[in-house]
Coordinates of N, CA and C in Angstrom, one line a residue:
N143 N -39.5 29.5 -11.3 CA -39.8 29.2 -10.3 C -41.2 29.5 -9.5
T144 N -42.1 30.0 -9.8 CA -42.7 30.8 -9.6 C -43.3 30.6 -7.9
C145 N -43.1 29.6 -7.3 CA -43.2 29.1 -6.1 C -42.0 29.4 -5.4
A146 N -40.6 29.4 -6.4 CA -39.5 29.6 -5.1 C -39.4 30.8 -5.4
V147 N -40.0 32.2 -6.1 CA -39.7 33.9 -5.8 C -40.6 33.6 -4.9
T148 N -41.8 32.9 -4.9 CA -42.5 33.6 -3.5 C -42.2 33.6 -3.0
L149 N -41.3 32.3 -2.1 CA -41.0 31.6 -1.0 C -40.0 33.0 -0.8
A150 N -38.8 33.7 -1.5 CA -37.5 33.8 -1.5 C -38.5 35.3 -0.6
I151 N -39.5 36.5 -1.7 CA -40.2 36.8 -1.1 C -40.3 37.1 -0.2
F152 N -40.9 36.0 1.0 CA -41.4 36.0 2.0 C -40.6 36.1 2.9
S153 N -39.0 35.3 2.1 CA -37.8 35.6 3.1 C -37.4 36.4 3.6
D154 N -37.7 37.3 2.4 CA -36.6 38.6 2.2 C -37.9 39.5 3.2
L155 N -38.8 39.2 3.7 CA -40.0 40.6 4.6 C -39.1 40.2 5.8
E156 N -39.0 39.0 6.2 CA -38.3 38.8 7.1 C -37.8 39.7 7.8
H157 N -36.7 40.1 7.2 CA -35.4 40.9 7.5 C -35.7 42.6 7.5
S158 N -36.7 42.8 7.0 CA -37.0 44.1 6.7 C -36.8 45.2 7.4
T159 N -37.5 44.5 9.0 CA -37.2 45.7 10.1 C -36.2 46.3 10.1
N160 N -35.1 46.0 9.7 CA -34.0 46.2 10.0 C -33.0 47.1 8.8
L161 N -33.8 47.5 8.1 CA -33.5 48.4 6.8 C -32.7 49.2 6.9
S162 N -33.7 50.2 7.7 CA -33.6 51.3 7.9 C -32.0 51.6 7.9
A163 N -31.7 50.6 9.5 CA -30.5 50.6 10.1 C -29.2 50.4 8.6
A164 N -29.5 49.3 8.1 CA -28.6 48.9 7.0 C -28.8 50.2 6.4
F165 N -29.4 51.2 5.5 CA -29.0 52.2 4.9 C -28.3 53.8 5.5
T166 N -28.5 53.8 7.1 CA -27.6 54.9 7.7 C -26.1 54.8 7.2
G167 N -26.0 56.2 6.8 CA -25.1 56.3 6.6 C -24.9 56.2 5.4
N168 N -25.6 55.6 4.1 CA -25.2 55.4 2.8 C -25.1 57.1 2.1
S169 N -24.3 57.2 1.6 CA -24.5 59.1 1.2 C -24.6 59.2 -0.1
K170 N -25.1 57.8 -0.9 CA -25.8 57.7 -1.9 C -27.2 58.0 -1.5
M171 N -27.5 58.7 -2.6 CA -29.5 58.8 -2.2 C -30.1 58.3 -3.8
I172 N -30.8 57.2 -3.0 CA -31.9 56.5 -4.2 C -32.2 57.3 -5.2
R173 N -32.5 57.5 -6.2 CA -32.7 58.2 -7.5 C -34.2 57.2 -7.7
V174 N -35.8 57.7 -7.2 CA -37.0 57.7 -7.4 C -37.7 57.8 -8.6
A175 N -38.6 57.5 -9.0 CA -38.9 58.2 -10.7 C -40.5 57.6 -10.2
L176 N -41.6 58.5 -9.9 CA -42.8 58.3 -9.9 C -43.7 58.3 -11.2
I177 N -44.1 57.7 -11.8 CA -45.1 57.3 -12.7 C -47.0 56.9 -12.3
D178 N -47.9 57.8 -12.5 CA -48.9 57.1 -11.8 C -50.0 58.6 -12.5
D179 N -50.7 58.1 -12.9 CA -52.0 59.0 -14.2 C -53.0 59.7 -12.9
H180 N -52.6 59.5 -11.6 CA -53.5 60.7 -10.3 C -52.7 61.1 -9.8
D181 N -52.9 62.4 -9.6 CA -51.6 63.7 -9.3 C -51.4 63.4 -7.9
L182 N -52.7 62.8 -7.3 CA -52.7 63.1 -5.6 C -51.9 62.0 -5.0
I183 N -51.9 60.6 -5.9 CA -50.9 59.8 -6.0 C -49.6 60.0 -5.6
R184 N -49.1 60.1 -6.8 CA -47.7 61.1 -7.4 C -47.2 62.2 -6.3
N185 N -48.0 62.9 -5.9 CA -48.0 63.9 -4.8 C -47.7 63.4 -3.4
G186 N -48.7 62.1 -3.2 CA -48.7 61.7 -1.5 C -47.0 60.5 -2.2
F187 N -47.0 60.1 -2.7 CA -45.8 59.7 -3.0 C -44.4 60.4 -3.0
A188 N -44.9 61.4 -3.2 CA -43.0 62.7 -3.3 C -43.2 62.8 -1.9
M189 N -44.2 63.4 -1.3 CA -44.2 64.2 0.1 C -43.4 62.7 1.1
I190 N -44.5 62.0 0.8 CA -43.9 60.9 1.8 C -41.5 60.9 1.4
L191 N -41.6 60.4 0.1 CA -40.2 60.4 0.2 C -39.6 61.9 -0.2
A192 N -39.9 62.8 0.3 CA -39.6 64.3 0.2 C -38.6 64.4 1.9
N193 N -39.6 63.4 2.7 CA -39.4 64.1 4.0 C -38.1 62.8 4.5
D194 N -37.2 62.8 3.5 CA -36.3 61.4 4.0 C -35.1 61.9 3.1
P195 N -34.3 62.1 4.0 CA -32.9 62.1 3.0 C -32.6 61.0 2.3
E196 N -32.8 60.1 2.5 CA -31.8 58.5 2.0 C -32.8 58.6 0.4
F197 N -33.9 59.8 0.0 CA -34.3 59.3 -1.6 C -34.4 60.7 -2.2
S198 N -34.6 60.4 -3.0 CA -34.4 61.8 -4.0 C -35.7 61.6 -5.6
V199 N -36.3 61.8 -5.5 CA -37.6 62.2 -7.0 C -37.5 62.9 -8.4
V200 N -36.7 62.2 -9.0 CA -35.6 63.4 -10.2 C -36.8 63.0 -10.9
A201 N -38.2 62.3 -11.4 CA -38.8 62.7 -11.9 C -40.6 62.1 -11.6
E202 N -41.1 62.6 -12.3 CA -42.8 62.1 -12.1 C -43.4 62.1 -13.8
G203 N -44.5 61.4 -14.0 CA -45.1 61.3 -15.2 C -46.6 60.3 -15.0
R204 N -47.2 60.2 -16.2 CA -48.9 60.5 -16.2 C -48.9 59.1 -17.0
R205 N -47.7 58.6 -17.5 CA -48.2 57.9 -18.9 C -47.0 56.7 -19.0
G206 N -47.2 55.4 -19.3 CA -46.6 54.1 -19.5 C -44.7 54.6 -20.8
E207 N -45.3 55.7 -21.3 CA -44.6 56.1 -21.7 C -44.0 56.7 -21.8
D208 N -44.2 57.8 -20.4 CA -43.2 59.0 -19.3 C -42.2 57.4 -18.5
A209 N -42.6 56.8 -18.6 CA -41.2 56.1 -17.6 C -40.8 55.1 -18.7
I210 N -40.9 54.9 -19.6 CA -39.4 54.9 -20.6 C -38.6 56.2 -21.2
S211 N -38.7 57.4 -21.1 CA -38.3 58.5 -21.8 C -37.9 58.8 -19.8
I212 N -38.3 59.0 -18.9 CA -37.8 59.1 -17.6 C -36.4 58.3 -17.1
A213 N -36.8 56.7 -17.8 CA -35.9 55.8 -17.6 C -34.5 55.7 -18.4
R214 N -34.8 56.6 -19.5 CA -33.5 57.0 -20.4 C -32.7 58.1 -20.2
K215 N -33.8 59.4 -20.7 CA -33.4 61.0 -19.3 C -32.7 60.7 -18.2
D216 N -33.1 60.0 -16.9 CA -32.6 60.5 -15.9 C -32.2 59.7 -14.8
K217 N -32.3 58.3 -15.8 CA -31.8 57.1 -14.9 C -31.9 56.8 -13.6
P218 N -33.0 57.2 -13.0 CA -33.7 56.5 -11.8 C -32.9 55.6 -11.6
D219 N -33.2 55.6 -10.2 CA -32.4 53.6 -9.4 C -33.8 52.8 -9.5
V220 N -34.8 53.6 -8.9 CA -35.9 52.7 -8.5 C -37.3 53.9 -9.6
I221 N -38.1 52.7 -10.2 CA -39.7 53.7 -10.3 C -40.8 52.6 -10.1
L222 N -41.6 53.5 -9.6 CA -42.8 53.4 -9.1 C -44.0 53.4 -10.3
L223 N -44.1 52.6 -10.7 CA -44.6 52.5 -11.6 C -46.6 51.9 -11.3
D224 N -47.2 52.4 -11.9 CA -49.2 52.8 -11.9 C -49.0 51.4 -12.6
I225 N -49.6 50.6 -12.3 CA -49.7 49.7 -13.4 C -51.1 49.6 -14.6
S226 N -51.8 50.5 -13.8 CA -52.7 50.9 -15.2 C -53.3 52.1 -15.4
M227 N -53.1 52.6 -16.1 CA -53.3 54.1 -16.8 C -53.5 54.1 -18.5
P228 N -55.3 55.6 -18.3 CA -55.4 55.3 -19.5 C -54.8 55.8 -20.2
G229 N -55.1 55.7 -21.6 CA -54.4 56.2 -23.7 C -52.9 55.3 -22.6
G230 N -52.3 55.4 -24.3 CA -51.5 54.8 -24.3 C -50.9 53.4 -24.0
I231 N -49.5 53.2 -23.5 CA -49.5 52.0 -23.0 C -49.2 51.7 -21.1
T232 N -50.0 50.6 -20.9 CA -50.0 49.8 -19.5 C -48.7 50.2 -19.0
G233 N -49.1 50.1 -17.8 CA -47.4 50.0 -17.1 C -47.1 48.6 -17.0
V234 N -47.9 47.5 -17.1 CA -46.8 46.2 -17.5 C -46.8 46.2 -18.8
E235 N -47.2 47.2 -20.1 CA -45.7 47.1 -21.2 C -44.7 47.8 -21.2
A236 N -45.1 48.8 -19.7 CA -44.2 49.8 -19.7 C -42.7 49.1 -19.5
L237 N -43.3 48.2 -18.1 CA -42.4 46.9 -17.7 C -41.7 46.9 -17.9
S238 N -42.0 46.0 -19.5 CA -41.6 45.0 -20.1 C -40.5 45.7 -21.5
R239 N -40.7 46.6 -21.8 CA -39.8 47.7 -21.8 C -38.5 48.0 -21.6
L240 N -39.1 48.7 -20.4 CA -38.2 49.2 -19.3 C -37.1 47.8 -18.9
I241 N -37.9 47.1 -18.7 CA -36.2 45.5 -18.3 C -35.4 45.4 -19.5
Q242 N -35.9 45.7 -21.1 CA -35.3 45.6 -22.1 C -33.7 46.4 -22.4
L243 N -34.4 47.7 -21.3 CA -32.6 48.9 -21.5 C -31.5 48.2 -21.1
D244 N -30.5 49.0 -21.7 CA -29.0 48.2 -20.8 C -28.7 48.2 -20.0
K245 N -29.0 49.2 -19.1 CA -29.1 49.5 -17.5 C -30.6 49.9 -16.6
P246 N -31.4 48.5 -16.8 CA -33.0 49.0 -16.8 C -33.2 49.1 -15.1
P247 N -33.9 50.5 -14.3 CA -34.0 50.7 -13.3 C -34.8 49.2 -12.7
K248 N -35.1 49.4 -11.0 CA -35.1 48.6 -10.3 C -37.3 48.9 -10.2
V249 N -37.9 48.1 -10.6 CA -39.6 49.0 -11.1 C -40.6 48.0 -9.9
I250 N -40.9 48.8 -8.7 CA -41.9 48.0 -8.1 C -43.1 48.6 -8.7
M251 N -44.3 47.4 -9.3 CA -45.5 48.3 -9.7 C -46.5 48.0 -8.5
V252 N -47.4 49.5 -9.1 CA -47.9 49.8 -8.0 C -48.9 49.7 -8.2
S253 N -50.5 49.4 -7.6 CA -51.8 49.0 -7.8 C -52.5 49.5 -6.8
Q254 N -54.0 50.0 -6.8 CA -55.0 49.5 -5.8 C -55.4 48.4 -5.8
Y255 N -55.4 47.2 -6.7 CA -56.2 45.8 -6.9 C -54.8 45.2 -6.5
E256 N -54.8 43.8 -5.7 CA -53.9 42.8 -5.2 C -54.1 41.8 -6.2
N257 N -54.3 41.7 -7.1 CA -54.7 39.9 -7.6 C -53.5 39.6 -7.9
L258 N -53.9 38.0 -6.6 CA -52.1 37.5 -7.1 C -52.1 36.8 -8.6
G259 N -52.8 36.5 -9.3 CA -52.3 35.9 -10.5 C -51.2 37.0 -11.1
L260 N -52.0 38.0 -10.9 CA -51.4 39.6 -11.8 C -49.7 39.7 -11.2
I261 N -49.9 40.0 -9.6 CA -49.0 40.2 -9.3 C -47.5 39.1 -9.1
R262 N -48.3 38.0 -9.2 CA -47.0 36.6 -9.5 C -46.3 37.1 -10.8
R263 N -47.0 37.3 -11.6 CA -47.0 37.4 -13.3 C -45.9 38.6 -13.6
L264 N -46.4 39.5 -12.9 CA -45.4 41.1 -12.5 C -43.8 40.1 -12.3
I265 N -44.6 40.1 -11.1 CA -42.8 39.5 -10.7 C -42.1 38.6 -11.5
A266 N -42.5 37.7 -12.1 CA -42.1 36.5 -12.8 C -41.4 37.3 -14.4
S267 N -42.1 38.5 -14.8 CA -42.2 39.4 -15.5 C -40.8 40.4 -15.4
G268 N -40.0 40.6 -14.3 CA -39.1 41.6 -14.0 C -39.5 42.2 -12.7
A269 N -40.8 42.5 -12.8 CA -40.7 43.8 -11.4 C -40.1 43.5 -10.2
W270 N -39.4 44.0 -9.6 CA -39.0 43.4 -8.6 C -39.5 43.6 -7.4
G271 N -40.6 44.7 -7.8 CA -41.6 44.2 -6.1 C -43.0 45.1 -7.0
Y272 N -44.0 44.7 -5.6 CA -44.8 45.1 -5.8 C -45.4 46.0 -4.4
V273 N -46.3 46.9 -4.3 CA -47.0 47.8 -3.3 C -47.8 47.9 -3.9
G274 N -48.8 48.0 -3.0 CA -50.8 48.4 -2.9 C -50.5 49.5 -2.7
K275 N -51.9 50.2 -3.2 CA -52.2 52.1 -3.0 C -52.2 52.2 -2.0
S276 N -52.7 51.4 -0.7 CA -53.2 50.9 0.7 C -52.0 50.9 1.3
A277 N -50.5 51.3 1.0 CA -49.4 50.9 1.9 C -49.3 51.9 2.3
G278 N -48.6 52.2 3.5 CA -47.9 53.7 4.0 C -46.8 53.9 3.7
A279 N -46.6 54.9 4.6 CA -44.9 55.4 4.1 C -43.8 54.2 4.1
A280 N -43.8 54.0 5.6 CA -43.0 52.9 6.0 C -43.2 51.6 5.1
E281 N -44.1 50.9 4.7 CA -43.8 50.1 3.7 C -43.4 50.6 2.5
L282 N -44.0 51.5 1.9 CA -43.3 52.5 1.2 C -41.7 52.4 0.7
K283 N -41.3 52.7 1.6 CA -39.8 53.1 1.2 C -39.0 51.8 1.8
A284 N -39.8 50.8 2.6 CA -38.8 49.6 2.8 C -39.0 48.9 1.9
A285 N -40.1 48.7 0.7 CA -40.0 48.5 -0.5 C -38.9 48.9 -1.2
I286 N -38.5 50.0 -1.6 CA -37.4 50.6 -2.1 C -35.9 50.2 -2.0
R287 N -36.0 50.5 -0.2 CA -34.7 49.5 0.4 C -34.5 48.5 -0.1
I288 N -35.6 48.0 -0.3 CA -35.5 45.9 -0.3 C -35.1 46.0 -1.9
V289 N -35.6 46.8 -2.8 CA -35.2 46.7 -3.8 C -33.6 46.8 -3.9
M290 N -33.4 47.5 -3.9 CA -31.9 48.8 -3.8 C -30.9 47.7 -3.3
Q291 N -31.2 46.6 -2.7 CA -30.4 45.6 -1.9 C -30.7 44.1 -2.8
G292 N -31.6 44.4 -3.5 CA -31.0 43.6 -5.0 C -32.1 42.2 -4.7
R293 N -33.1 42.5 -3.6 CA -33.9 41.5 -2.9 C -35.3 41.7 -3.8
R294 N -36.4 41.1 -4.0 CA -37.8 41.0 -4.4 C -38.7 41.5 -3.3
Y295 N -39.3 42.7 -3.3 CA -40.2 43.3 -2.2 C -42.2 42.7 -3.0
V296 N -42.8 42.1 -2.1 CA -44.2 42.3 -1.6 C -44.7 42.3 -0.1
S297 N -46.1 43.2 0.3 CA -46.3 42.5 1.5 C -45.8 41.7 2.3
Q298 N -45.9 41.7 3.4 CA -45.7 40.0 4.4 C -46.9 39.6 4.2
A299 N -48.6 40.0 3.6 CA -49.6 39.8 3.7 C -49.6 39.1 2.4
L300 N -49.7 39.6 1.1 CA -49.3 39.5 0.2 C -48.7 38.2 -0.3
A301 N -47.4 38.2 0.4 CA -46.1 37.2 0.2 C -47.0 35.7 0.7
Q302 N -47.5 36.0 1.7 CA -48.1 34.9 2.4 C -49.4 33.9 1.2
A303 N -50.4 35.4 1.1 CA -51.4 34.6 0.3 C -50.6 33.9 -0.3
L304 N -48.9 34.6 -1.9 CA -49.1 33.8 -3.3 C -48.8 32.6 -2.0
A305 N -48.0 32.2 -1.0 CA -47.2 31.3 -0.6 C -48.3 29.9 -0.4
L306 N -49.4 30.7 0.1 CA -50.4 29.9 0.3 C -51.4 28.7 -1.0
A307 N -51.1 30.3 -2.3 CA -51.8 29.6 -3.1 C -51.6 28.8 -3.9
G308 N -49.7 28.2 -4.2 CA -49.8 27.2 -4.5 C -48.6 27.8 -5.8
P309 N -47.8 26.6 -6.6 CA -47.0 27.2 -7.7 C -48.2 28.2 -8.1
E310 N -49.1 27.9 -8.8 CA -50.0 28.6 -10.0 C -51.0 29.0 -8.8
V311 N -51.8 29.9 -8.4 CA -53.0 30.8 -8.4 C -53.7 30.0 -9.0
G312 N -54.7 29.6 -7.9 CA -56.2 28.6 -8.7 C -55.9 27.5 -8.6
T313 N -54.9 27.0 -7.8 CA -54.4 25.6 -7.7 C -54.7 25.4 -6.5
D314 N -54.7 24.1 -6.3 CA -54.9 23.8 -4.3 C -53.9 24.3 -3.7
S315 N -53.9 24.7 -2.9 CA -52.8 25.3 -1.0 C -52.0 23.7 -1.3
P316 N -50.5 24.2 -1.0 CA -50.0 23.1 -0.6 C -50.4 22.5 0.0
F317 N -51.0 22.6 0.9 CA -51.4 22.6 2.5 C -52.7 21.1 2.5
S318 N -53.6 21.5 0.7 CA -54.7 21.0 0.9 C -54.5 19.6 0.9
K319 N -53.4 19.6 0.7 CA -52.9 17.3 0.9 C -52.8 17.0 2.2
V320 N -52.0 18.1 3.4 CA -51.3 17.3 4.3 C -53.0 17.2 5.3
S321 N -52.6 15.6 5.8 CA -53.9 14.7 6.7 C -53.3 15.8 7.8

C-alpha cells in the first residue's frame, strides 16, 4: 500500500533529528558508493561524506552499469544513485537490477526532479530513499543514517506532499472529502 509507505516515511522523519546521536560510538563505518554522471555532484557528495568519520566512500561511477559492478565488487552498504544518466541503463533500471542481488545495498535515489509519482514508484520498487540534489549536507547524511537503520527516507516536505497527494498521485487528497 503506497499510502502506508508514505505515512511510514513521514513518521520516520519525526525522529531524524536524533539520528546522529544514535550513531555516535558506532565503530563500523558506513560504506557508500556514489553513482552520478556529473563529476561536480559526485565530488560534492564525496567531500561532504569525507568530513565525517562515520562514512567511507568506497567507489564512484558515472553510469547505471557502474552501480551494478560496484555493488558486486565493492559491496557498499549504501549507493547514492542518480535517476537519469546518459547512455546505457538509467538509475531506475539499475535499481531494479540492484535489488535482485543476493545481498543488495540500500539504494538512495538522487535527482534534481521532485516528481511525486516517480518518487512513489521508486520507493515502491525497492529504493530505500530519495534525496533531491538541492538537499544540504545534513540531510544527505541523515538519509544515509536512516536507511542504515532499515527505514525509508524522503525529505519532510516531500513526505508531506506524498501524504497529501493521496494513495495515487493525481487522485484527490484524502482531505478534499472532509467538510
